[in-house]
Amino acid sequence: MTYPGIGFVVWRSKEHLPEELVFRVNYLGGDMPTFTLNFSRSGNQVVGQYYNFIRLGVAGYTQIMESLRDTALMLSEQISKIDNMEIITDGSAIPVLSFQVVGDPGFTVFDISHELRARGFQVPAYTMPADAEDIAVLRVVLREGFSRDLAYKLSEAITDVVDRLRAGVGTGHTARGFAH
C-alpha cells in the first residue's frame, strides 16, 4: 500500500544528520534533542491517523474527536477546581489541555509530574520557549481510548498529589523510571 505525499528519510548515523535540523525541547524537566514531526512520537503516527481517517470516515472520526474533546473539557473543569491550578488550554479546540501552578504553594509542575508518574500517569511538565521561560505547564494529550473513567481517575490523582505536596507530605510513591 502506498501513501501519496508521505515520505521517510533515514540517516545512517547521528553525525550525518545536520545539527540545524535538530531542535531541543524541555521534556519532563530535561533537554531532549529531537528530529521528528512530533517530539513525543515518530512520524509514523501521521500514517496511523491517515489510516484511521480513511477507515472511519468523516462521521466516525468526528465522533471520536468530539468524545475526546468532551472528556478533555470535563478533565479541565475538574483540574480548574483545584487550588493553585490554572487552566491554560481546556481541550475545546483539540483534545489537549495544559495547566500551570499559580501563586506560591511550595511545589512546581515538575513535582506534580514526578508524583503522577509514580502513580502510573505520564503527564509531562514543560517550560515555555524563549521570552516565556519562567512559565512552566503540565500537558495532557487525550488519545483514542482515553475514557471518562480514566480522566476522572487522573483528576483524583492530581487532586491528591497537590493536596499532599501542599501539606509537605510525601506521597509514599517511588517514581518508576521513564525512557523516551
mmCIF file of C-alpha atoms in Angstrom:
data_model
loop_
_atom_site.group_PDB
_atom_site.id
_atom_site.type_symbol
_atom_site.label_atom_id
_atom_site.label_comp_id
_atom_site.label_asym_id
_atom_site.label_seq_id
_atom_site.Cartn_x
_atom_site.Cartn_y
_atom_site.Cartn_z
ATOM 1 C CA MET A 1 0.000 0.000 0.000
ATOM 2 C CA THR A 2 1.333 3.464 -0.822
ATOM 3 C CA TYR A 3 0.535 6.759 0.849
ATOM 4 C CA PRO A 4 0.716 9.706 -1.573
ATOM 5 C CA GLY A 5 2.646 12.642 -0.160
ATOM 6 C CA ILE A 6 4.193 10.689 2.704
ATOM 7 C CA GLY A 7 7.907 10.043 2.637
ATOM 8 C CA PHE A 8 10.603 8.935 5.020
ATOM 9 C CA VAL A 9 14.238 9.903 5.422
ATOM 10 C CA VAL A 10 16.749 7.797 7.342
ATOM 11 C CA TRP A 11 20.278 8.836 8.295
ATOM 12 C CA ARG A 12 22.961 6.197 8.681
ATOM 13 C CA SER A 13 24.318 7.740 11.871
ATOM 14 C CA LYS A 14 23.985 10.801 14.076
ATOM 15 C CA GLU A 15 26.973 12.608 12.565
ATOM 16 C CA HIS A 16 25.278 12.593 9.136
ATOM 17 C CA LEU A 17 22.246 14.478 10.444
ATOM 18 C CA PRO A 18 22.833 18.237 10.130
ATOM 19 C CA GLU A 19 22.667 19.888 13.569
ATOM 20 C CA GLU A 20 20.488 22.712 12.236
ATOM 21 C CA LEU A 21 17.712 20.147 11.595
ATOM 22 C CA VAL A 22 17.701 19.038 15.235
ATOM 23 C CA PHE A 23 15.724 21.036 17.743
ATOM 24 C CA ARG A 24 15.745 20.737 21.503
ATOM 25 C CA VAL A 25 12.729 20.638 23.761
ATOM 26 C CA ASN A 26 12.319 20.762 27.504
ATOM 27 C CA TYR A 27 10.618 17.446 28.114
ATOM 28 C CA LEU A 28 9.830 16.117 31.582
ATOM 29 C CA GLY A 29 12.255 18.619 33.056
ATOM 30 C CA GLY A 30 15.225 17.730 30.852
ATOM 31 C CA ASP A 31 16.692 18.690 27.492
ATOM 32 C CA MET A 32 15.763 16.320 24.670
ATOM 33 C CA PRO A 33 17.108 16.644 21.128
ATOM 34 C CA THR A 34 14.605 15.542 18.509
ATOM 35 C CA PHE A 35 14.066 15.276 14.780
ATOM 36 C CA THR A 36 10.507 14.075 14.257
ATOM 37 C CA LEU A 37 7.163 15.570 13.243
ATOM 38 C CA ASN A 38 6.087 15.402 16.875
ATOM 39 C CA PHE A 39 8.771 15.081 19.529
ATOM 40 C CA SER A 40 6.728 12.608 21.606
ATOM 41 C CA ARG A 41 6.225 10.122 18.795
ATOM 42 C CA SER A 42 7.769 9.320 15.479
ATOM 43 C CA GLY A 43 6.182 10.378 12.195
ATOM 44 C CA ASN A 44 4.500 7.003 11.753
ATOM 45 C CA GLN A 45 1.639 8.369 13.834
ATOM 46 C CA VAL A 46 0.689 10.518 10.842
ATOM 47 C CA VAL A 47 0.248 7.404 8.729
ATOM 48 C CA GLY A 48 -1.797 5.796 11.503
ATOM 49 C CA GLN A 49 -4.097 8.806 11.741
ATOM 50 C CA TYR A 50 -4.491 8.872 7.957
ATOM 51 C CA TYR A 51 -5.449 5.185 8.021
ATOM 52 C CA ASN A 52 -7.977 5.793 10.804
ATOM 53 C CA PHE A 53 -9.489 8.708 8.923
ATOM 54 C CA ILE A 54 -9.920 6.587 5.772
ATOM 55 C CA ARG A 55 -11.241 3.595 7.762
ATOM 56 C CA LEU A 56 -13.678 5.516 9.975
ATOM 57 C CA GLY A 57 -14.743 8.196 7.528
ATOM 58 C CA VAL A 58 -15.586 11.751 8.454
ATOM 59 C CA ALA A 59 -18.534 10.805 10.682
ATOM 60 C CA GLY A 60 -16.635 8.163 12.649
ATOM 61 C CA TYR A 61 -13.533 10.291 13.080
ATOM 62 C CA THR A 62 -15.672 13.284 14.107
ATOM 63 C CA GLN A 63 -17.458 11.169 16.725
ATOM 64 C CA ILE A 64 -14.143 10.064 18.251
ATOM 65 C CA MET A 65 -12.738 13.599 18.303
ATOM 66 C CA GLU A 66 -15.919 15.044 19.822
ATOM 67 C CA SER A 67 -15.847 12.404 22.546
ATOM 68 C CA LEU A 68 -12.197 13.190 23.295
ATOM 69 C CA ARG A 69 -12.972 16.921 23.362
ATOM 70 C CA ASP A 70 -15.847 16.363 25.807
ATOM 71 C CA THR A 71 -13.581 14.280 28.041
ATOM 72 C CA ALA A 72 -10.861 16.955 27.877
ATOM 73 C CA LEU A 73 -13.372 19.631 28.869
ATOM 74 C CA MET A 74 -14.572 17.523 31.795
ATOM 75 C CA LEU A 75 -10.979 16.943 32.936
ATOM 76 C CA SER A 76 -10.031 20.606 32.617
ATOM 77 C CA GLU A 77 -13.117 21.570 34.618
ATOM 78 C CA GLN A 78 -12.086 19.183 37.414
ATOM 79 C CA ILE A 79 -8.498 20.479 37.428
ATOM 80 C CA SER A 80 -9.686 24.107 37.470
ATOM 81 C CA LYS A 81 -11.374 23.403 40.831
ATOM 82 C CA ILE A 82 -8.014 22.561 42.457
ATOM 83 C CA ASP A 83 -6.463 25.429 44.395
ATOM 84 C CA ASN A 84 -3.341 26.892 42.749
ATOM 85 C CA MET A 85 -4.135 25.276 39.379
ATOM 86 C CA GLU A 86 -4.928 27.432 36.354
ATOM 87 C CA ILE A 87 -6.087 26.037 33.030
ATOM 88 C CA ILE A 88 -4.252 27.473 30.023
ATOM 89 C CA THR A 89 -5.874 25.383 27.275
ATOM 90 C CA ASP A 90 -9.043 23.493 28.119
ATOM 91 C CA GLY A 91 -9.175 20.966 25.289
ATOM 92 C CA SER A 92 -12.025 22.661 23.414
ATOM 93 C CA ALA A 93 -10.040 23.173 20.194
ATOM 94 C CA ILE A 94 -8.119 19.883 20.181
ATOM 95 C CA PRO A 95 -8.124 17.162 22.869
ATOM 96 C CA VAL A 96 -5.057 18.583 24.604
ATOM 97 C CA LEU A 97 -5.147 20.558 27.802
ATOM 98 C CA SER A 98 -2.456 22.379 29.702
ATOM 99 C CA PHE A 99 -2.377 23.938 33.132
ATOM 100 C CA GLN A 100 0.032 25.655 35.473
ATOM 101 C CA VAL A 101 0.632 26.200 39.159
ATOM 102 C CA VAL A 102 -0.234 29.738 40.241
ATOM 103 C CA GLY A 103 0.598 31.520 43.454
ATOM 104 C CA ASP A 104 3.361 30.140 45.643
ATOM 105 C CA PRO A 105 2.106 26.818 47.021
ATOM 106 C CA GLY A 106 5.629 25.468 47.639
ATOM 107 C CA PHE A 107 5.701 22.994 44.751
ATOM 108 C CA THR A 108 6.079 23.096 40.972
ATOM 109 C CA VAL A 109 4.579 21.422 37.934
ATOM 110 C CA PHE A 110 7.721 19.270 37.854
ATOM 111 C CA ASP A 111 6.905 17.977 41.368
ATOM 112 C CA ILE A 112 3.372 17.146 40.242
ATOM 113 C CA SER A 113 4.630 15.419 37.084
ATOM 114 C CA HIS A 114 7.095 13.340 39.112
ATOM 115 C CA GLU A 115 4.459 12.235 41.604
ATOM 116 C CA LEU A 116 1.893 11.435 38.905
ATOM 117 C CA ARG A 117 4.456 9.325 37.061
ATOM 118 C CA ALA A 118 4.928 7.350 40.270
ATOM 119 C CA ARG A 119 1.189 6.609 40.125
ATOM 120 C CA GLY A 120 1.339 5.436 36.518
ATOM 121 C CA PHE A 121 0.254 8.671 34.798
ATOM 122 C CA GLN A 122 2.595 10.273 32.282
ATOM 123 C CA VAL A 123 1.820 13.985 32.463
ATOM 124 C CA PRO A 124 4.856 15.881 31.159
ATOM 125 C CA ALA A 125 5.890 19.257 32.532
ATOM 126 C CA TYR A 126 7.493 21.859 30.275
ATOM 127 C CA THR A 127 8.900 25.327 30.469
ATOM 128 C CA MET A 128 7.805 27.610 27.682
ATOM 129 C CA PRO A 129 10.144 28.725 24.851
ATOM 130 C CA ALA A 130 12.268 31.877 24.709
ATOM 131 C CA ASP A 131 10.806 35.009 26.301
ATOM 132 C CA ALA A 132 8.443 32.900 28.450
ATOM 133 C CA GLU A 133 10.875 30.504 30.166
ATOM 134 C CA ASP A 134 9.518 31.459 33.590
ATOM 135 C CA ILE A 135 6.191 29.764 32.761
ATOM 136 C CA ALA A 136 6.002 26.004 33.329
ATOM 137 C CA VAL A 137 2.979 23.884 32.437
ATOM 138 C CA LEU A 138 1.661 20.343 32.608
ATOM 139 C CA ARG A 139 0.164 18.932 29.408
ATOM 140 C CA VAL A 140 -2.387 16.148 28.963
ATOM 141 C CA VAL A 141 -2.948 14.717 25.484
ATOM 142 C CA LEU A 142 -6.114 12.648 25.128
ATOM 143 C CA ARG A 143 -5.924 9.913 22.529
ATOM 144 C CA GLU A 144 -8.486 7.405 21.368
ATOM 145 C CA GLY A 145 -9.218 5.079 24.259
ATOM 146 C CA PHE A 146 -8.728 7.754 26.949
ATOM 147 C CA SER A 147 -12.047 7.274 28.718
ATOM 148 C CA ARG A 148 -14.019 9.497 31.068
ATOM 149 C CA ASP A 149 -13.272 6.985 33.823
ATOM 150 C CA LEU A 150 -9.542 7.376 33.231
ATOM 151 C CA ALA A 151 -9.925 11.177 33.135
ATOM 152 C CA TYR A 152 -11.752 11.073 36.458
ATOM 153 C CA LYS A 153 -9.004 8.900 37.987
ATOM 154 C CA LEU A 154 -6.379 11.295 36.687
ATOM 155 C CA SER A 155 -8.201 14.288 38.192
ATOM 156 C CA GLU A 156 -8.423 12.445 41.524
ATOM 157 C CA ALA A 157 -4.695 11.660 41.360
ATOM 158 C CA ILE A 158 -3.831 15.288 40.583
ATOM 159 C CA THR A 159 -6.007 16.488 43.463
ATOM 160 C CA ASP A 160 -4.399 14.014 45.875
ATOM 161 C CA VAL A 161 -0.850 14.812 44.723
ATOM 162 C CA VAL A 162 -1.439 18.570 45.008
ATOM 163 C CA ASP A 163 -3.005 18.195 48.467
ATOM 164 C CA ARG A 164 -0.051 16.109 49.674
ATOM 165 C CA LEU A 165 2.546 18.431 48.149
ATOM 166 C CA ARG A 166 0.786 21.451 49.645
ATOM 167 C CA ALA A 167 0.825 19.784 53.058
ATOM 168 C CA GLY A 168 4.506 18.919 52.652
ATOM 169 C CA VAL A 169 3.729 15.222 52.972
ATOM 170 C CA GLY A 170 5.435 12.670 50.732
ATOM 171 C CA THR A 171 3.048 10.782 48.538
ATOM 172 C CA GLY A 172 4.519 7.440 49.531
ATOM 173 C CA HIS A 173 5.163 6.514 45.910
ATOM 174 C CA THR A 174 8.508 5.871 44.324
ATOM 175 C CA ALA A 175 8.776 7.095 40.755
ATOM 176 C CA ARG A 176 9.386 4.399 38.192
ATOM 177 C CA GLY A 177 11.929 5.077 35.509
ATOM 178 C CA PHE A 178 10.832 6.720 32.310
ATOM 179 C CA ALA A 179 12.629 6.480 29.000
ATOM 180 C CA HIS A 180 11.858 8.480 25.869
#
